[in-house]
Amino acid sequence: VKYSHLTWPEVGGALSNWLVLPLGSIEQHGPHLPLCVDEVLAETLADEVAERVGGFVAPTFAYGARSLPNSGGGPRYPGTVHLSGEVLLKAYQEIISSFIRGGARRLLVLNGHWENEGLIFEAIDACRENGRLAESTVIALSWWAVVHERDMVEIFGSFPGWHAEHAGQAETALMLAYNDQLVHMDRAVDHHDSVPAGIYAHPSPEGWSGNDGVLARTTHATSEQGRLLRALVVDRLVALLRTTA
Ligand SMILES: [Zn+2]
């Protein structure tokens, strides 16, 4: 299912199927989760979706956009390694157009990092304007786009908004379901104040970057909740690809 495990004679045939490109970040995720959360979640969800639709998974592009205080904790916490918007925009364009030039006909770009999203859409649309999407079908989304507020309330009991889910209950539960060895629940903390979405402020108010980089509640998260969320995301992504194909 891994694109990079193919030999060159196999590439042409493989690329008539869906190719899933996971995009992540290296970013602080509180005291209880590793820096690779966005990368791991994008890649593992991509693996499952590709397996279900008979597609392939491109190598994850782990480096992402700048972390902002009220959606990622921002520069207050060490760990984040980012590319500037102009470099990332260019990198996304090059990677996407290179896969399409190489024969990809159906491309799913699956994002795991909030701040990447606008740049991903911009990059794809720039490729479209330059004629570099050719005859390909391209779908791009962050994995949470297929999860509704009512789904989150059903699984977790409450929902603070996706910006505040950074290192929150959803990512904690998914990591517990996927790779609990990287999760330190004994160090998990909650943030009880609300963090506003879509407001930039300098200096950023203290509470906006959460409690130790956690923007909402996490300590109640379980692997069972993670399994429910993961199944829901994979089913909806598969359904999206089936209706698009
Ligand atoms: Zn994250």
mmCIF file of C-alpha atoms and ligand atoms in Angstrom:
data_model
loop_
_atom_site.group_PDB
_atom_site.id
_atom_site.type_symbol
_atom_site.label_atom_id
_atom_site.label_comp_id
_atom_site.label_asym_id
_atom_site.label_seq_id
_atom_site.Cartn_x
_atom_site.Cartn_y
_atom_site.Cartn_z
ATOM 1 C CA VAL A 1 0.000 0.000 0.000
ATOM 2 C CA LYS A 2 3.083 2.262 0.253
ATOM 3 C CA TYR A 3 3.885 4.131 -2.943
ATOM 4 C CA SER A 4 7.592 4.119 -2.154
ATOM 5 C CA HIS A 5 7.640 0.315 -1.914
ATOM 6 C CA LEU A 6 6.701 0.027 -5.592
ATOM 7 C CA THR A 7 9.290 -0.701 -8.265
ATOM 8 C CA TRP A 8 9.275 1.609 -11.257
ATOM 9 C CA PRO A 9 7.513 -0.833 -13.610
ATOM 10 C CA GLU A 10 4.677 -1.060 -11.065
ATOM 11 C CA VAL A 11 4.122 2.690 -10.737
ATOM 12 C CA GLY A 12 2.022 3.247 -13.871
ATOM 13 C CA GLY A 13 -0.584 0.636 -12.954
ATOM 14 C CA ALA A 14 -0.657 1.675 -9.311
ATOM 15 C CA LEU A 15 -1.353 5.320 -10.100
ATOM 16 C CA SER A 16 -4.651 4.590 -11.808
ATOM 17 C CA ASN A 17 -5.903 3.934 -8.248
ATOM 18 C CA TRP A 18 -6.256 6.549 -5.526
ATOM 19 C CA LEU A 19 -2.987 7.938 -4.252
ATOM 20 C CA VAL A 20 -3.231 9.368 -0.732
ATOM 21 C CA LEU A 21 -0.727 12.053 0.242
ATOM 22 C CA PRO A 22 -0.525 12.606 4.034
ATOM 23 C CA LEU A 23 0.598 16.051 5.214
ATOM 24 C CA GLY A 24 1.655 16.593 8.811
ATOM 25 C CA SER A 25 3.694 18.819 11.077
ATOM 26 C CA ILE A 26 6.346 18.611 13.763
ATOM 27 C CA GLU A 27 4.608 20.508 16.537
ATOM 28 C CA GLN A 28 4.264 20.491 20.306
ATOM 29 C CA HIS A 29 1.174 18.580 21.446
ATOM 30 C CA GLY A 30 1.153 19.210 25.172
ATOM 31 C CA PRO A 31 3.123 17.353 27.850
ATOM 32 C CA HIS A 32 1.478 13.998 27.085
ATOM 33 C CA LEU A 33 1.662 13.638 23.284
ATOM 34 C CA PRO A 34 4.672 13.491 20.920
ATOM 35 C CA LEU A 35 5.671 16.109 18.360
ATOM 36 C CA CYS A 36 4.644 13.744 15.539
ATOM 37 C CA VAL A 37 0.888 13.560 16.273
ATOM 38 C CA ASP A 38 -0.258 15.324 13.076
ATOM 39 C CA GLU A 39 2.134 13.266 10.975
ATOM 40 C CA VAL A 40 1.159 9.956 12.591
ATOM 41 C CA LEU A 41 -2.588 10.587 12.360
ATOM 42 C CA ALA A 42 -2.495 11.740 8.722
ATOM 43 C CA GLU A 43 -0.382 8.739 7.769
ATOM 44 C CA THR A 44 -2.255 6.038 9.663
ATOM 45 C CA LEU A 45 -5.642 7.296 8.461
ATOM 46 C CA ALA A 46 -4.191 7.414 4.923
ATOM 47 C CA ASP A 47 -2.982 3.815 5.252
ATOM 48 C CA GLU A 48 -6.441 2.601 6.251
ATOM 49 C CA VAL A 49 -8.257 4.567 3.555
ATOM 50 C CA ALA A 50 -5.848 3.410 0.851
ATOM 51 C CA GLU A 51 -6.201 -0.193 1.924
ATOM 52 C CA ARG A 52 -9.996 0.043 1.773
ATOM 53 C CA VAL A 53 -10.083 1.544 -1.735
ATOM 54 C CA GLY A 54 -7.167 -0.424 -3.176
ATOM 55 C CA GLY A 55 -4.996 2.676 -3.388
ATOM 56 C CA PHE A 56 -1.488 3.668 -2.381
ATOM 57 C CA VAL A 57 -0.007 6.000 0.231
ATOM 58 C CA ALA A 58 2.669 8.505 -0.724
ATOM 59 C CA PRO A 59 5.462 9.231 1.769
ATOM 60 C CA THR A 60 4.209 11.644 4.420
ATOM 61 C CA PHE A 61 5.433 15.208 4.116
ATOM 62 C CA ALA A 62 6.022 15.736 7.817
ATOM 63 C CA TYR A 63 7.085 19.386 7.892
ATOM 64 C CA GLY A 64 4.232 21.840 8.053
ATOM 65 C CA ALA A 65 3.152 25.415 8.597
ATOM 66 C CA ARG A 66 3.837 27.688 11.535
ATOM 67 C CA SER A 67 2.039 26.853 14.793
ATOM 68 C CA LEU A 68 -0.284 29.624 15.994
ATOM 69 C CA PRO A 69 -1.117 30.218 19.682
ATOM 70 C CA ASN A 70 -4.853 29.586 19.593
ATOM 71 C CA SER A 71 -4.721 26.553 17.303
ATOM 72 C CA GLY A 72 -1.394 24.959 18.201
ATOM 73 C CA GLY A 73 0.167 26.648 21.202
ATOM 74 C CA GLY A 74 2.445 28.745 18.999
ATOM 75 C CA PRO A 75 6.042 29.765 19.687
ATOM 76 C CA ARG A 76 5.576 29.702 23.476
ATOM 77 C CA TYR A 77 6.441 25.991 23.479
ATOM 78 C CA PRO A 78 9.569 24.365 22.051
ATOM 79 C CA GLY A 79 9.438 21.568 19.499
ATOM 80 C CA THR A 80 7.761 23.043 16.462
ATOM 81 C CA VAL A 81 9.818 22.968 13.258
ATOM 82 C CA HIS A 82 8.002 24.765 10.470
ATOM 83 C CA LEU A 83 8.440 25.984 6.910
ATOM 84 C CA SER A 84 7.392 29.530 6.055
ATOM 85 C CA GLY A 85 4.162 29.861 4.091
ATOM 86 C CA GLU A 86 5.906 30.791 0.846
ATOM 87 C CA VAL A 87 8.274 27.805 1.010
ATOM 88 C CA LEU A 88 5.520 25.399 2.034
ATOM 89 C CA LEU A 89 3.204 26.666 -0.704
ATOM 90 C CA LYS A 90 5.921 26.019 -3.245
ATOM 91 C CA ALA A 91 6.758 22.622 -1.730
ATOM 92 C CA TYR A 92 3.120 21.498 -1.868
ATOM 93 C CA GLN A 93 2.833 22.641 -5.499
ATOM 94 C CA GLU A 94 6.005 20.781 -6.473
ATOM 95 C CA ILE A 95 5.032 17.551 -4.695
ATOM 96 C CA ILE A 96 1.454 17.509 -6.026
ATOM 97 C CA SER A 97 2.350 18.423 -9.592
ATOM 98 C CA SER A 98 5.209 15.920 -9.556
ATOM 99 C CA PHE A 99 2.858 13.061 -8.637
ATOM 100 C CA ILE A 100 0.415 14.151 -11.333
ATOM 101 C CA ARG A 101 3.156 14.486 -13.928
ATOM 102 C CA GLY A 102 4.245 11.006 -12.881
ATOM 103 C CA GLY A 103 0.819 9.607 -13.697
ATOM 104 C CA ALA A 104 -1.397 10.051 -10.619
ATOM 105 C CA ARG A 105 -4.996 10.299 -11.812
ATOM 106 C CA ARG A 106 -6.826 10.354 -8.475
ATOM 107 C CA LEU A 107 -5.155 12.154 -5.608
ATOM 108 C CA LEU A 108 -6.400 12.509 -2.032
ATOM 109 C CA VAL A 109 -4.412 15.053 -0.008
ATOM 110 C CA LEU A 110 -5.032 14.227 3.660
ATOM 111 C CA ASN A 111 -3.975 16.890 6.136
ATOM 112 C CA GLY A 112 -3.335 16.493 9.859
ATOM 113 C CA HIS A 113 -2.224 20.030 10.848
ATOM 114 C CA TRP A 114 -4.699 22.907 11.192
ATOM 115 C CA GLU A 115 -2.383 25.664 9.944
ATOM 116 C CA ASN A 116 -1.502 23.787 6.716
ATOM 117 C CA GLU A 117 -5.003 23.914 5.333
ATOM 118 C CA GLY A 118 -5.131 27.276 3.575
ATOM 119 C CA LEU A 119 -1.731 26.697 1.982
ATOM 120 C CA ILE A 120 -2.770 23.276 0.693
ATOM 121 C CA PHE A 121 -5.864 24.677 -1.016
ATOM 122 C CA GLU A 122 -3.836 27.584 -2.392
ATOM 123 C CA ALA A 123 -1.171 25.220 -3.764
ATOM 124 C CA ILE A 124 -3.689 22.960 -5.483
ATOM 125 C CA ASP A 125 -5.564 25.877 -6.982
ATOM 126 C CA ALA A 126 -2.316 27.374 -8.258
ATOM 127 C CA CYS A 127 -1.560 24.012 -9.910
ATOM 128 C CA ARG A 128 -5.043 24.099 -11.472
ATOM 129 C CA GLU A 129 -4.518 27.621 -12.836
ATOM 130 C CA ASN A 130 -1.198 26.589 -14.336
ATOM 131 C CA GLY A 131 -2.737 23.541 -16.011
ATOM 132 C CA ARG A 132 -0.711 21.209 -13.833
ATOM 133 C CA LEU A 133 -3.688 19.200 -12.558
ATOM 134 C CA ALA A 134 -4.198 17.895 -16.102
ATOM 135 C CA GLU A 135 -7.107 15.418 -16.181
ATOM 136 C CA SER A 136 -6.641 14.367 -12.569
ATOM 137 C CA THR A 137 -9.234 14.314 -9.822
ATOM 138 C CA VAL A 138 -7.909 15.921 -6.645
ATOM 139 C CA ILE A 139 -9.583 15.994 -3.246
ATOM 140 C CA ALA A 140 -7.942 17.765 -0.323
ATOM 141 C CA LEU A 141 -9.123 18.002 3.253
ATOM 142 C CA SER A 142 -8.080 17.889 6.856
ATOM 143 C CA TRP A 143 -9.265 14.592 8.344
ATOM 144 C CA TRP A 144 -11.620 16.368 10.759
ATOM 145 C CA ALA A 145 -13.605 17.906 7.887
ATOM 146 C CA VAL A 146 -15.685 14.731 7.688
ATOM 147 C CA VAL A 147 -16.485 14.778 11.428
ATOM 148 C CA HIS A 148 -19.509 16.814 12.492
ATOM 149 C CA GLU A 149 -20.011 18.590 15.792
ATOM 150 C CA ARG A 150 -22.791 16.132 16.718
ATOM 151 C CA ASP A 151 -20.384 13.188 16.131
ATOM 152 C CA MET A 152 -17.900 14.723 18.565
ATOM 153 C CA VAL A 153 -20.583 15.321 21.188
ATOM 154 C CA GLU A 154 -21.783 11.752 20.743
ATOM 155 C CA ILE A 155 -18.285 10.277 21.188
ATOM 156 C CA PHE A 156 -16.797 12.645 23.772
ATOM 157 C CA GLY A 157 -19.759 14.360 25.460
ATOM 158 C CA SER A 158 -18.669 17.874 24.452
ATOM 159 C CA PHE A 159 -16.755 19.674 21.707
ATOM 160 C CA PRO A 160 -14.694 22.897 22.007
ATOM 161 C CA GLY A 161 -14.254 23.484 18.232
ATOM 162 C CA TRP A 162 -11.579 22.004 15.973
ATOM 163 C CA HIS A 163 -9.013 24.769 16.562
ATOM 164 C CA ALA A 164 -9.107 23.904 20.289
ATOM 165 C CA GLU A 165 -8.876 20.177 19.615
ATOM 166 C CA HIS A 166 -5.126 20.705 19.205
ATOM 167 C CA ALA A 167 -3.613 18.149 21.607
ATOM 168 C CA GLY A 168 -7.167 17.760 22.880
ATOM 169 C CA GLN A 169 -9.554 14.852 23.329
ATOM 170 C CA ALA A 170 -9.691 13.863 19.639
ATOM 171 C CA GLU A 171 -5.939 13.697 19.017
ATOM 172 C CA THR A 172 -5.320 12.097 22.414
ATOM 173 C CA ALA A 173 -7.956 9.404 21.830
ATOM 174 C CA LEU A 174 -6.748 8.708 18.271
ATOM 175 C CA MET A 175 -3.155 8.403 19.452
ATOM 176 C CA LEU A 176 -4.283 6.030 22.210
ATOM 177 C CA ALA A 177 -6.042 3.943 19.568
ATOM 178 C CA TYR A 178 -3.165 4.012 17.085
ATOM 179 C CA ASN A 179 0.047 4.167 19.080
ATOM 180 C CA ASP A 180 -0.475 4.268 22.835
ATOM 181 C CA GLN A 181 3.240 3.758 23.475
ATOM 182 C CA LEU A 182 3.748 7.394 22.474
ATOM 183 C CA VAL A 183 1.056 8.689 24.853
ATOM 184 C CA HIS A 184 1.771 9.633 28.480
ATOM 185 C CA MET A 185 -1.681 9.888 30.062
ATOM 186 C CA ASP A 186 -0.116 10.396 33.506
ATOM 187 C CA ARG A 187 1.124 13.779 32.201
ATOM 188 C CA ALA A 188 -2.139 14.793 30.478
ATOM 189 C CA VAL A 189 -3.700 18.108 31.522
ATOM 190 C CA ASP A 190 -6.961 19.941 30.859
ATOM 191 C CA HIS A 191 -7.493 23.516 29.764
ATOM 192 C CA HIS A 192 -10.838 24.790 31.007
ATOM 193 C CA ASP A 193 -10.984 28.288 29.494
ATOM 194 C CA SER A 194 -12.250 28.695 25.954
ATOM 195 C CA VAL A 195 -9.722 29.592 23.275
ATOM 196 C CA PRO A 196 -11.123 31.864 20.534
ATOM 197 C CA ALA A 197 -10.766 30.743 16.926
ATOM 198 C CA GLY A 198 -9.811 33.076 14.108
ATOM 199 C CA ILE A 199 -8.414 36.001 16.120
ATOM 200 C CA TYR A 200 -4.761 36.981 15.820
ATOM 201 C CA ALA A 201 -3.365 39.002 18.714
ATOM 202 C CA HIS A 202 0.139 40.233 19.517
ATOM 203 C CA PRO A 203 1.044 39.785 22.256
ATOM 204 C CA SER A 204 -1.092 36.690 22.499
ATOM 205 C CA PRO A 205 -3.078 36.514 25.755
ATOM 206 C CA GLU A 206 -1.659 33.851 28.089
ATOM 207 C CA GLY A 207 -4.729 31.583 28.138
ATOM 208 C CA TRP A 208 -4.964 31.461 24.346
ATOM 209 C CA SER A 209 -2.092 29.007 24.039
ATOM 210 C CA GLY A 210 -3.691 26.669 26.534
ATOM 211 C CA ASN A 211 -2.420 24.889 29.596
ATOM 212 C CA ASP A 212 1.058 23.515 28.831
ATOM 213 C CA GLY A 213 0.121 23.660 25.125
ATOM 214 C CA VAL A 214 -3.183 21.798 25.559
ATOM 215 C CA LEU A 215 -6.100 23.964 24.377
ATOM 216 C CA ALA A 216 -9.042 21.993 25.797
ATOM 217 C CA ARG A 217 -9.843 18.925 27.902
ATOM 218 C CA THR A 218 -7.853 15.721 27.375
ATOM 219 C CA THR A 219 -7.651 13.709 30.590
ATOM 220 C CA HIS A 220 -10.919 11.844 29.964
ATOM 221 C CA ALA A 221 -9.848 10.592 26.480
ATOM 222 C CA THR A 222 -9.807 6.807 25.937
ATOM 223 C CA SER A 223 -8.617 4.464 23.217
ATOM 224 C CA GLU A 224 -12.234 3.316 22.767
ATOM 225 C CA GLN A 225 -13.229 6.882 21.822
ATOM 226 C CA GLY A 226 -10.246 6.903 19.468
ATOM 227 C CA ARG A 227 -11.377 3.697 17.794
ATOM 228 C CA LEU A 228 -14.888 5.107 17.283
ATOM 229 C CA LEU A 229 -13.533 8.330 15.793
ATOM 230 C CA ARG A 230 -11.034 6.529 13.606
ATOM 231 C CA ALA A 231 -13.713 4.187 12.197
ATOM 232 C CA LEU A 232 -15.995 7.154 11.514
ATOM 233 C CA VAL A 233 -13.261 9.140 9.717
ATOM 234 C CA VAL A 234 -12.118 6.192 7.601
ATOM 235 C CA ASP A 235 -15.686 5.209 6.625
ATOM 236 C CA ARG A 236 -16.544 8.764 5.588
ATOM 237 C CA LEU A 237 -13.315 9.245 3.628
ATOM 238 C CA VAL A 238 -13.885 5.961 1.797
ATOM 239 C CA ALA A 239 -17.479 7.012 1.034
ATOM 240 C CA LEU A 240 -16.209 10.390 -0.228
ATOM 241 C CA LEU A 241 -13.749 8.708 -2.591
ATOM 242 C CA ARG A 242 -16.384 6.248 -3.819
ATOM 243 C CA THR A 243 -18.800 9.054 -4.696
ATOM 244 C CA THR A 244 -16.021 10.975 -6.444
ATOM 245 C CA ALA A 245 -14.443 8.115 -8.409
HETATM 246 ZN ZN ZN B 1 -2.288 18.108 16.036
#
